[in-house]
Each structure stands twice: as C-alpha cells, then as structure tokens.
CSV table of C-alpha atoms in Angstrom, one decimal:
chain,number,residue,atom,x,y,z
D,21,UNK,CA,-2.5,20.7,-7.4
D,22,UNK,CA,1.1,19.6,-7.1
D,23,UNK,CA,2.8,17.6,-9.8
D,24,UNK,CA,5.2,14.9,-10.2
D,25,UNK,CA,8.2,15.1,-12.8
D,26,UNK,CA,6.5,12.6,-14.5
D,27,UNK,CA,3.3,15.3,-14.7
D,28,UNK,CA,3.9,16.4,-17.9
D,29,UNK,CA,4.4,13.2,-19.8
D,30,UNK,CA,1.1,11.3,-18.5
D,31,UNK,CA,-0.8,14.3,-19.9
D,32,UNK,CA,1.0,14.4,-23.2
D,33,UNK,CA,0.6,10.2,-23.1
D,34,UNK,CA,-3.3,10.9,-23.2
D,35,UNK,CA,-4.0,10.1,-19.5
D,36,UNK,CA,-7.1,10.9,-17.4
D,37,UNK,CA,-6.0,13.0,-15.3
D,38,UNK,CA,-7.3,14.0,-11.3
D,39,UNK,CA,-6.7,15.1,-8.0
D,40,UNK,CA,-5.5,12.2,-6.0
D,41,UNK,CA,-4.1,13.6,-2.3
D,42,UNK,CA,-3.6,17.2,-3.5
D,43,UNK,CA,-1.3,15.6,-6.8
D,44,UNK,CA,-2.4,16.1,-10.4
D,45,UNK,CA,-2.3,12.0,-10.9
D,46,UNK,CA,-3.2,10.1,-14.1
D,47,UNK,CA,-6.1,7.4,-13.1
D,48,UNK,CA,-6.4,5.8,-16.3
D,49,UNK,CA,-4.1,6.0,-19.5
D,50,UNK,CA,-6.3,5.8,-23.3
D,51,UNK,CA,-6.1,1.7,-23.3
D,52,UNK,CA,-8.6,1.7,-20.3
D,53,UNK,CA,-8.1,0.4,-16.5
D,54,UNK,CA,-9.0,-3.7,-17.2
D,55,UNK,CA,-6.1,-3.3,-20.4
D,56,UNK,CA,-4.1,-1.7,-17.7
D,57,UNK,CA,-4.3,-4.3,-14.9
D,58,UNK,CA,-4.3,-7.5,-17.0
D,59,UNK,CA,-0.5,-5.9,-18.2
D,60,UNK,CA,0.9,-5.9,-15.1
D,61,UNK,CA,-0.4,-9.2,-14.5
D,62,UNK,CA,0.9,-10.7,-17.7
D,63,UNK,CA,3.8,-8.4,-18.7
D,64,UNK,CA,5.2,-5.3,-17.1
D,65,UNK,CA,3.9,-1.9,-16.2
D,66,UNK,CA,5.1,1.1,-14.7
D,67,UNK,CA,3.0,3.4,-12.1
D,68,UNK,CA,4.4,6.9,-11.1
D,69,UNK,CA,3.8,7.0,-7.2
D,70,UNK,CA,6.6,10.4,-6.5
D,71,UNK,CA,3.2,11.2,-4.3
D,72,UNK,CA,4.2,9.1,-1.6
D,73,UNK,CA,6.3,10.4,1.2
D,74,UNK,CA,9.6,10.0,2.5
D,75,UNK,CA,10.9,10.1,6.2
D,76,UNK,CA,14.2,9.8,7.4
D,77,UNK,CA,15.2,8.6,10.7
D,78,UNK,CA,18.5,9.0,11.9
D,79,UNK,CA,21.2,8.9,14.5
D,80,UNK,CA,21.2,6.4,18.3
D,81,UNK,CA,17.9,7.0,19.1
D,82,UNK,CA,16.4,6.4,15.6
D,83,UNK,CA,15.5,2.8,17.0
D,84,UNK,CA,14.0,3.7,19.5
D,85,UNK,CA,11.7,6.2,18.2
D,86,UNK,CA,10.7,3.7,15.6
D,87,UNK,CA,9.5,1.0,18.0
D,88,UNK,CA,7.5,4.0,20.0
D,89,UNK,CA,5.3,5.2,17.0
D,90,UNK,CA,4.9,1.7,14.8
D,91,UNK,CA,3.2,-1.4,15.7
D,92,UNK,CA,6.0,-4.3,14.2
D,93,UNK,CA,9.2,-5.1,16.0
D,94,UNK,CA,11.2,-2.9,13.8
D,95,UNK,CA,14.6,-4.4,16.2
D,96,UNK,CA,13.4,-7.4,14.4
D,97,UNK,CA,15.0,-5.6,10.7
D,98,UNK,CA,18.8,-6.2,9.3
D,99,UNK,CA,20.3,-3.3,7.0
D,100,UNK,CA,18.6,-4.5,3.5
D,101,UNK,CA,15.5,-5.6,5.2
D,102,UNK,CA,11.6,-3.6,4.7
D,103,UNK,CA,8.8,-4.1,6.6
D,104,UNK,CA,5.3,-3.6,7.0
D,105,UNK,CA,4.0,-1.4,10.1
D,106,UNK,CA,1.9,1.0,10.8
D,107,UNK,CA,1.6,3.8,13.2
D,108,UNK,CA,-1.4,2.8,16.0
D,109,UNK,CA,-2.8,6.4,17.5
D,110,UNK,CA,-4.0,7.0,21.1
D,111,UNK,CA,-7.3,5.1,20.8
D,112,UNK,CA,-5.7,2.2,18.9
D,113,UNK,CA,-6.9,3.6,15.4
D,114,UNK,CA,-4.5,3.9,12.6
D,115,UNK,CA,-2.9,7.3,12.0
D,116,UNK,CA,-1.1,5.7,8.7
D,117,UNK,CA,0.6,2.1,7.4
D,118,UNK,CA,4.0,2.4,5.7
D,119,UNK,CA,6.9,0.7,5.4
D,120,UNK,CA,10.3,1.3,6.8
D,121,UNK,CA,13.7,0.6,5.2
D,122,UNK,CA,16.7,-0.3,7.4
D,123,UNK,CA,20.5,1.0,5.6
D,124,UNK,CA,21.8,0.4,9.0
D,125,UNK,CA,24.1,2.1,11.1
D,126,UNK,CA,20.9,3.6,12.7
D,127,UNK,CA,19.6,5.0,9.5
D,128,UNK,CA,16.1,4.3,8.2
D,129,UNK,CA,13.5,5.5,5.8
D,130,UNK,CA,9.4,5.5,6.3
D,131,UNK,CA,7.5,5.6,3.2
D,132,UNK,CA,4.1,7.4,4.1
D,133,UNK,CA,0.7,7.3,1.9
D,134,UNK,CA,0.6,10.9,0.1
D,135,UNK,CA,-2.5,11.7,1.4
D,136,UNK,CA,-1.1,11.6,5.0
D,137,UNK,CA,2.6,13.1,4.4
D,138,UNK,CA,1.4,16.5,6.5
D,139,UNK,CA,-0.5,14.3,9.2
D,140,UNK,CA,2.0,11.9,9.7
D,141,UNK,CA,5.5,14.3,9.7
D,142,UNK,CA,3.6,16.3,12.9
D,143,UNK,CA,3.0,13.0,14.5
D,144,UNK,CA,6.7,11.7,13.7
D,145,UNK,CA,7.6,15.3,15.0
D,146,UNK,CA,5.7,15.6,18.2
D,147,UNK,CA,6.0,12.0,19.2
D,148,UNK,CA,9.7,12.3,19.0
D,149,UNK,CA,10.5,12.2,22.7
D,150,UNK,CA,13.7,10.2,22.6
D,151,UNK,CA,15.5,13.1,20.2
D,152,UNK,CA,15.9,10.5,16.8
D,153,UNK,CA,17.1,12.4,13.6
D,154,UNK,CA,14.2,13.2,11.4
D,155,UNK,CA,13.9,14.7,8.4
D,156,UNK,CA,10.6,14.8,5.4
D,157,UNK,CA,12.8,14.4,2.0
D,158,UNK,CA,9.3,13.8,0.5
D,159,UNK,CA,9.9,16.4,-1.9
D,160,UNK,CA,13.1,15.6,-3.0
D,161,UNK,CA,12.7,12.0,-3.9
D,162,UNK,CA,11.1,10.8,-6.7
D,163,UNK,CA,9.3,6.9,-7.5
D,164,UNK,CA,8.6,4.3,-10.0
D,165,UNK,CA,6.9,1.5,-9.1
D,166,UNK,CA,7.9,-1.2,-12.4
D,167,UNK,CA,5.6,-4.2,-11.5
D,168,UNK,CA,4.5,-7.5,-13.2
D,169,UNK,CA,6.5,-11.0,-14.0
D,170,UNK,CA,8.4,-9.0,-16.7
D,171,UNK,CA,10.1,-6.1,-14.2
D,172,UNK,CA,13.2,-8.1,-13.3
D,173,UNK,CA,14.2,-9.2,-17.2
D,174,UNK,CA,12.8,-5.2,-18.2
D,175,UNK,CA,15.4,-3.6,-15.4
D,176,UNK,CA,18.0,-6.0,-15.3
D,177,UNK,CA,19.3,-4.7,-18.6
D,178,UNK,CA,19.7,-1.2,-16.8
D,179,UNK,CA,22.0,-2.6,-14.2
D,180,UNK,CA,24.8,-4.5,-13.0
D,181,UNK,CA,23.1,-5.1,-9.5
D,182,UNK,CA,21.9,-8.9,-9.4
D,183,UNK,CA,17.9,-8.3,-9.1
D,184,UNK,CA,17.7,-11.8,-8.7
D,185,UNK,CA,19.5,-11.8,-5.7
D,186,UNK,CA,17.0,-8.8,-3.9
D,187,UNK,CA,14.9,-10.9,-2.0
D,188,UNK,CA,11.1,-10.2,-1.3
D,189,UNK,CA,10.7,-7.1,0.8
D,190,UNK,CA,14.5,-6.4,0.7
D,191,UNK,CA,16.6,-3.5,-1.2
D,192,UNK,CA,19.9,-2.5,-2.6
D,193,UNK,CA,21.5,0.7,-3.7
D,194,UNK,CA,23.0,0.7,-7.2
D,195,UNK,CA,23.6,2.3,-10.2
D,196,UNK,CA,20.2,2.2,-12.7
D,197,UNK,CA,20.1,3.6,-16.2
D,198,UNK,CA,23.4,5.3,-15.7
D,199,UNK,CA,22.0,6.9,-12.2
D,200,UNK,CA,23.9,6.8,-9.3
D,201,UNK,CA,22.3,5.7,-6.0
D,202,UNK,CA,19.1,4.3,-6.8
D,203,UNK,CA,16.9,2.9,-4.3
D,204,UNK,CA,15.7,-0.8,-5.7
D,205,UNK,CA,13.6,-2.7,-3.7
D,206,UNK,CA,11.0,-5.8,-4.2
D,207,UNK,CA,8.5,-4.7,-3.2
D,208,UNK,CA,4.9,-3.3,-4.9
D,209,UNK,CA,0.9,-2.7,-4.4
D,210,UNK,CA,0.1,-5.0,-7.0
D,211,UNK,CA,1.0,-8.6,-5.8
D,212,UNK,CA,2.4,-9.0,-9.2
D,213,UNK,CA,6.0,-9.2,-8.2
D,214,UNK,CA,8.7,-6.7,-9.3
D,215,UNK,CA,10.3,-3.4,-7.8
D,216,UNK,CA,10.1,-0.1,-6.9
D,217,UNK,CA,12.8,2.5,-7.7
D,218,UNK,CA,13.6,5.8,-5.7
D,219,UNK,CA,15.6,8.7,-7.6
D,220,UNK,CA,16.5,11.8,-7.3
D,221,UNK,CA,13.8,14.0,-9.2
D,222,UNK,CA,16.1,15.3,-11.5
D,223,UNK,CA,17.1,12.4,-12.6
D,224,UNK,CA,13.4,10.8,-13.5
D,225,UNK,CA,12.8,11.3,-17.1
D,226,UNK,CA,16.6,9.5,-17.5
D,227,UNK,CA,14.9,6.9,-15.7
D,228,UNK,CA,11.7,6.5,-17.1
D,229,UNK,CA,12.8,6.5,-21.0
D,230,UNK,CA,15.5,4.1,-20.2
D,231,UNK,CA,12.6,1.8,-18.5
D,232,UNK,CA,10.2,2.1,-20.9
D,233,UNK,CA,13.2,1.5,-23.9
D,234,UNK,CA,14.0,-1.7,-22.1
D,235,UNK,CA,10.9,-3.4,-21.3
D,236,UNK,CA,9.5,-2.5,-24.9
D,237,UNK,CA,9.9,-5.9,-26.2
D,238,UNK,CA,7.7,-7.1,-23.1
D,239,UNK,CA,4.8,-4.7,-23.8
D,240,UNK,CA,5.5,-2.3,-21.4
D,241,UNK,CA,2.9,0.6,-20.4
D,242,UNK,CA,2.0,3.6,-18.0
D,243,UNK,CA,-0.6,2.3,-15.2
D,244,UNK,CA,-2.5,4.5,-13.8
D,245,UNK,CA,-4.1,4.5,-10.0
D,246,UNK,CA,-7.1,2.9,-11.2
D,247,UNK,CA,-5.6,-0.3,-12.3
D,248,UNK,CA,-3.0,0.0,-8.8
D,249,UNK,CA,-6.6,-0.2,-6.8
D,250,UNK,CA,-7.8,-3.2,-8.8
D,251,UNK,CA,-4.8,-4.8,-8.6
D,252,UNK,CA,-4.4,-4.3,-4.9
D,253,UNK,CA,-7.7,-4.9,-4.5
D,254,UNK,CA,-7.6,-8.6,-6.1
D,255,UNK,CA,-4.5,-8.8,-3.4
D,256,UNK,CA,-6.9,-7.8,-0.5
D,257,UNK,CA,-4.2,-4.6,0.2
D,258,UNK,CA,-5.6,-2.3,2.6
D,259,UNK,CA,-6.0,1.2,1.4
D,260,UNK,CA,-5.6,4.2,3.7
D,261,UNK,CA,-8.7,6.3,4.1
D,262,UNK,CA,-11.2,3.0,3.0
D,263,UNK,CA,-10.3,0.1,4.4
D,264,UNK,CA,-8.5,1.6,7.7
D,265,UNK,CA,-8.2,4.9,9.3
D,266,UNK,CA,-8.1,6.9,12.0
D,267,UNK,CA,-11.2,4.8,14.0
D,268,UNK,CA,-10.2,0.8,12.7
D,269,UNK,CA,-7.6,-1.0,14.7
D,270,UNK,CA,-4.9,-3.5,13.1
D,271,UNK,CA,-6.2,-5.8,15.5
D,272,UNK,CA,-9.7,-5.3,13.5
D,273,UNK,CA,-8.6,-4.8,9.9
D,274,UNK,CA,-6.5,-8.0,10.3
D,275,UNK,CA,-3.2,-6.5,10.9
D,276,UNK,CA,-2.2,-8.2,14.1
D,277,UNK,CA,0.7,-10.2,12.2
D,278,UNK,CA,2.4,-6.4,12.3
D,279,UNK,CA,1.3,-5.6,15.5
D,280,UNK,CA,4.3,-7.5,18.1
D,281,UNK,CA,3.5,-7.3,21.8
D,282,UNK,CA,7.7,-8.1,22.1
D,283,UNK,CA,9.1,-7.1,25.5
D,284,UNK,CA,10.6,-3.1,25.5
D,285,UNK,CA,8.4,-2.4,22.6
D,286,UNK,CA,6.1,0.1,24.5
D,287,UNK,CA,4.6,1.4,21.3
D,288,UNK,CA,1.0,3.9,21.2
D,289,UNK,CA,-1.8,2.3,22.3
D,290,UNK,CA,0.0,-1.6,23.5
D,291,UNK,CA,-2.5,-1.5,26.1
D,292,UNK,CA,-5.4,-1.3,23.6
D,293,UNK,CA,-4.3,-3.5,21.5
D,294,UNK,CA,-2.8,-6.2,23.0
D,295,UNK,CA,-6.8,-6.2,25.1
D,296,UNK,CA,-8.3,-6.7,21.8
D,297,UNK,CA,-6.2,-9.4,20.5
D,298,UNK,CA,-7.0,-11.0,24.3
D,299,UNK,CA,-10.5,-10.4,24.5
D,300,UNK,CA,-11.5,-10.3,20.5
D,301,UNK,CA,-12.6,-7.6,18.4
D,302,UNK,CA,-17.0,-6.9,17.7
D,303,UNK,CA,-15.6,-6.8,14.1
D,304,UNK,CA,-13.7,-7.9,11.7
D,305,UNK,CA,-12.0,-6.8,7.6
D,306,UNK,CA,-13.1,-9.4,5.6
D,307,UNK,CA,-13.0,-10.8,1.6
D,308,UNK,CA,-16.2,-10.9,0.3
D,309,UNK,CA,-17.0,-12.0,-3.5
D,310,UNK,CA,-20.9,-11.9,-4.6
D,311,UNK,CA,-22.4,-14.9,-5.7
D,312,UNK,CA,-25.6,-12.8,-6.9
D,313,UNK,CA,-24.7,-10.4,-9.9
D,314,UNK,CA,-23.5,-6.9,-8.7
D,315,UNK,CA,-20.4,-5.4,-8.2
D,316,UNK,CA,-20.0,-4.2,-4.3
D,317,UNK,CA,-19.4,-0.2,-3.8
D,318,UNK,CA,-17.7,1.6,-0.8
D,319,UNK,CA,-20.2,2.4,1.8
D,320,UNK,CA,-22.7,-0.1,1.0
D,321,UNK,CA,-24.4,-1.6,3.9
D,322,UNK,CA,-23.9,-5.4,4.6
D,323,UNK,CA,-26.9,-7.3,6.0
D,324,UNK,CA,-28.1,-10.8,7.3
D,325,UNK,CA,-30.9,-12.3,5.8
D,326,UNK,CA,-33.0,-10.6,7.7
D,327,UNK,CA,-32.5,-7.5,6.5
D,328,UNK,CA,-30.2,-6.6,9.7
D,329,UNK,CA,-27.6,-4.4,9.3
D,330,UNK,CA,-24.3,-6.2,9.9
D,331,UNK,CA,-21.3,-3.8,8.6
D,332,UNK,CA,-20.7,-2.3,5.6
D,333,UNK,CA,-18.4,-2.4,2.0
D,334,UNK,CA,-14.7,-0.3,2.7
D,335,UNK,CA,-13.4,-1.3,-1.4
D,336,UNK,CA,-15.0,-2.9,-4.1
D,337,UNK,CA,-14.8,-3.5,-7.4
D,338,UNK,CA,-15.7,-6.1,-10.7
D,339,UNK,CA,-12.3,-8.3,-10.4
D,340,UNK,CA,-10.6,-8.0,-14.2
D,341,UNK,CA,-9.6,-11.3,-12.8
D,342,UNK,CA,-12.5,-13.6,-11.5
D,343,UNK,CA,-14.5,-11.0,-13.8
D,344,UNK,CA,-17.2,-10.9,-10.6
D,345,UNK,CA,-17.7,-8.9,-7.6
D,346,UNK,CA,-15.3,-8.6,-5.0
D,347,UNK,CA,-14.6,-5.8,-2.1
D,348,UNK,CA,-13.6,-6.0,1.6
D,349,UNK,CA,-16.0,-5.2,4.2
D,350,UNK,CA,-16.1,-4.3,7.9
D,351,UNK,CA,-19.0,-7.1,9.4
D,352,UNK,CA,-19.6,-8.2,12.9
D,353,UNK,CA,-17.4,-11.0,14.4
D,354,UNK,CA,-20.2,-13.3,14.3
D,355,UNK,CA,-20.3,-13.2,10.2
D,356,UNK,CA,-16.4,-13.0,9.6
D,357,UNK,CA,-16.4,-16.9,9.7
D,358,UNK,CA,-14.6,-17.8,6.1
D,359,UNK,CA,-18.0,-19.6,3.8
D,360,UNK,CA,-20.6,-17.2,5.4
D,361,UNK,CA,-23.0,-16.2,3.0
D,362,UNK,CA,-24.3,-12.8,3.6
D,363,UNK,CA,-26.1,-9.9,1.6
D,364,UNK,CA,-25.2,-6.9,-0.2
D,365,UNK,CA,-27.9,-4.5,0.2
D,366,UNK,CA,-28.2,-2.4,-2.8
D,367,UNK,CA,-30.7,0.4,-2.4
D,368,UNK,CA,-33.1,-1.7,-1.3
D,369,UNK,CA,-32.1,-5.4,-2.6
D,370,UNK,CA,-30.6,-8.1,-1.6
D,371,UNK,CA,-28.0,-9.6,-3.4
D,372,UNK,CA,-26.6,-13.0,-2.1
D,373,UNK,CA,-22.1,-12.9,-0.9
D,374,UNK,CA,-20.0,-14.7,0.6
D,375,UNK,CA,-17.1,-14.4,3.0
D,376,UNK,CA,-13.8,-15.5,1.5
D,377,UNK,CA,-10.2,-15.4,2.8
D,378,UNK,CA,-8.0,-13.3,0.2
D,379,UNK,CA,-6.0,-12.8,-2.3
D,380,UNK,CA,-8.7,-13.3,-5.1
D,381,UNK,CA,-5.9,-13.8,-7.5
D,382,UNK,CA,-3.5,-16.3,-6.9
C-alpha cells in the first residue's frame, strides 16, 4: 500500500488502519467514529486526505481543455474562485467529480478522488486534443483537510492571511506555520465549514504539529475516513464509486446545477445530457431517512408496498446526528417525489422510509 507522510503518525496515534484506494489510511482513531464526527461538528478536527490527486492544467489552451472534459462552465471562474464539476464520459456516466482551482493567467488545478488518480490522468491525457499543459503533481503535494466551526480561530493563529476574508469555495496562497506557499482554501467534505491546506510533503509534519498545537485549546483531533463518510453523508455528498460512477449521470444523481448547457461549451456527452434534462431521467438520487428502526446498507434493494422492486441503497448509515437511519438511494422517478414513503427491504422485511430532500444536518 502507499502511504502518506502523515502514515507513520496515525499508526503511532493508535488508528485503525486499512486500505482505502491503494493508501494505508486510518478509518477510525481509538475515541471511535460517532466521538470523531460530533468534533468536527462542535470543535475542530483534522483528516489527512494526501490520497487525493492533483492535476495541473496549464498554458492558452488550458481553458479550453477544461470546458471539453468537465460538465460546469469553468469560463464562468475568476483567479481565487473553486468549483464543483465533474468529468461526464461517452455515455453520459461519470468518469470522476472534482474540483478545479483557477490562479489565473491560464493556470488551474483539478483535485481528483484517489481512487481514480490513474483513470482520470489517461482520460485528462487522451482527451487533450487542444494541446493544454498538463501535468499529475499527485505525488508531490500533500493535504490537510482542518474542518469544524473552530478551523478558522485554530489556523488563524498560524498566519497573517485574513481567513475571514477567503470566501466559500475560494483560496489564497500564503505563508502557514512558517511554510511558504500554502494552498488555503474553504472548502471541505464535511459541511462543517473550515479549510483545506495543500503543502509540499516535506513540509507536512511542520504543518501538522503546528495545527494540532494551535487548535489544542478547541479540542482538536485526528478524524479518520469513517467519520469524513458520516459527516458527508449527513450533507447528502456524493461519493465516488457509491453514489455515482461510471453508469449514473449528473443529470440522474442530481448534479445538473454543474452540468451548463452554455453556448461553446461542447463538453463529453452534451448531447446526452442536455436530452435527459429535456426529456427527464427513469431515475433519480434521493435522501431517504427510515421511519421504521434499521439503519439502511449499500446495496439494499428499495421497494413499493408491494414488495416491487423500485431502486436500491448507494450510502447509508445511523446519522450521529438525527441518531436514525439515513442513506441516499437510486429509486424510479415516480418515487423521488420529496414525502414518499417507501420500504427498505432487509432480507426479507419491510421496514417503512421516506423520501426527504437533504442535508440531514442543518
């Protein structure tokens, strides 16, 4: 497995440690993943997520080759701006989601999901027909995701930039804990508010020991990926590889607010897409919370009451939160409707759910 340079600590912190997109990644730490969540929701916590991956795209056709291969209207971005997109393959699935940073001056930066960094660099690579710059610094860039209402008063003692002034999906380039050149941008998995920091690797255990030494009057702690899924679950986040994939649509998975039809954006699969936003989908990602008991599993089948097989659980999980049920579901367009009461069937019974509109937590 690969490692992070943050391996080494989460084993000697006592974390539960697992295979997570070829990375030795620590799912839970000794305090347990519910102790874990309700800190980032409360106080402040700090995830490792070097997995992820890290494209640049460069040079006069860098904005070009951006509006072919992602579904949002990435003209749409100012230098300091993120945003949300994904990359829509031939048959209007979803190779991968990401999000792209603008520095201007035709210079931009995809963050890909780990799991997809190979997949994704030979589709960047052999969809590149307009000649942009690109190169995978995946392995020479290192993260900290610092999230929670207690990030912001945690880093602001580690620099002079003004987090305050870093808007929601925006980012600035600063000094941090003495390091040069850091990444920090508001943005997160967790819907809990604070930042995400980009280093170079050497630099990460200057970074983490100076984070950890300045939130520790706010309670700070390591979160593993167990509490980041809860948490982004309680968001209704889409995950890569459950909730969409290669075969769902953003039309289908409720992406179409990054999917812009805006004239000259002739991106993979327009056609497709833009038909099923005309015509409707047969169905639809939706929130579902269980008013019986039970806690809702990937891959369980969704049905009427019947018995009929309708669609079927993509996440789910017992909300730390709401402390019941709640997952998102794939279920045919005639059950999407926001109040419809539906059923879980687990191995063999019925337990009653109903169709709810997320976030779960507000």
């Amino acid at each position: 497995m690969k490692t992070t340079p943050f391996t080494g600590t989460h084993i000697a912190l006592g974390a539960k440690m697992h295979d997570f997109a070829g990375y030795n990644m620590p799912i839970e730490y000794p305090t347990g993943i519910i102790e874990e969540h309700l800190t980032v929701c409360n106080g402040v916590g700090v995830f490792d997520v070097s997995h992820m991956g890290e494209f640049w795209v460069k040079g006069p056709h860098a904005l070009e080759f951006l509006q072919e291969v992602t579904s949002n209207n990435v003209a749409a971005l100012i230098p300091g701006k993120v945003q949300y997109s994904c990359m829509p393959n031939e048959t209007g699935g979803i190779v991968d989601d990401l999000v792209i940073y603008d520095y201007g001056n035709g210079k931009y930066m995809m963050v890909v999901n780990a799991a997809n960094i190979e997949k994704d660099w030979d589709w960047c690579v052999s969809h590149n027909r307009v000649g942009a710059e690109l190169e995978n610094s995946s392995d020479r860039i290192a993260q900290l995701a610092v999230q929670g209402p207690k990030a912001l008063p945690t880093l602001q003692k580690l620099t002079s930039v003004n987090l305050s002034e870093i808007a929601y999906y925006t980012f600035k380039v600063g000094e941090l804990a003495g390091v040069p050149e850091v990444i920090i941008s508001n943005t997160g998995y967790t819907g809990a508010g604070g930042f995400e920091l980009y280093f170079y690797p050497e630099d990460a255990m200057k970074v983490w020991n100076a984070v950890f030494e300045a939130g520790s009057e706010f309670g700070i702690r390591p979160i593993g990926l167990g509490a980041r899924d809860t948490l982004r679950l309680e968001m209704g986040f889409c995950l890569y590889g459950n909730d969409i994939d290669d075969h769902t649509s953003p039309i289908e998975a409720g992406l179409g607010w990054i999917t812009k039809f805006v004239e000259g954006k002739n991106f993979t699969a327009r056609q497709i897409l833009a038909a099923q936003k005309e015509e409707g989908v047969s169905r639809k990602l939706v929130g579902l919370e269980m008013i019986d008991r039970g806690i809702p599993r990937q891959g369980y089948k969704l049905v009427d009451m019947d018995g009929n097989e309708i669609g079927h659980i993509t996440s789910g999980t017992m909300s730390p939160i709401r402390k019941t049920g709640i997952g998102l579901g794939y279920v045919k367009t005639d059950f999407a409707k926001v109040g419809t009461e539906i059923y879980l069937d687990n191995r063999g019974r019925k337990l009653k759910m109903k169709v709810v509109k997320p976030p779960f937590r507000k």
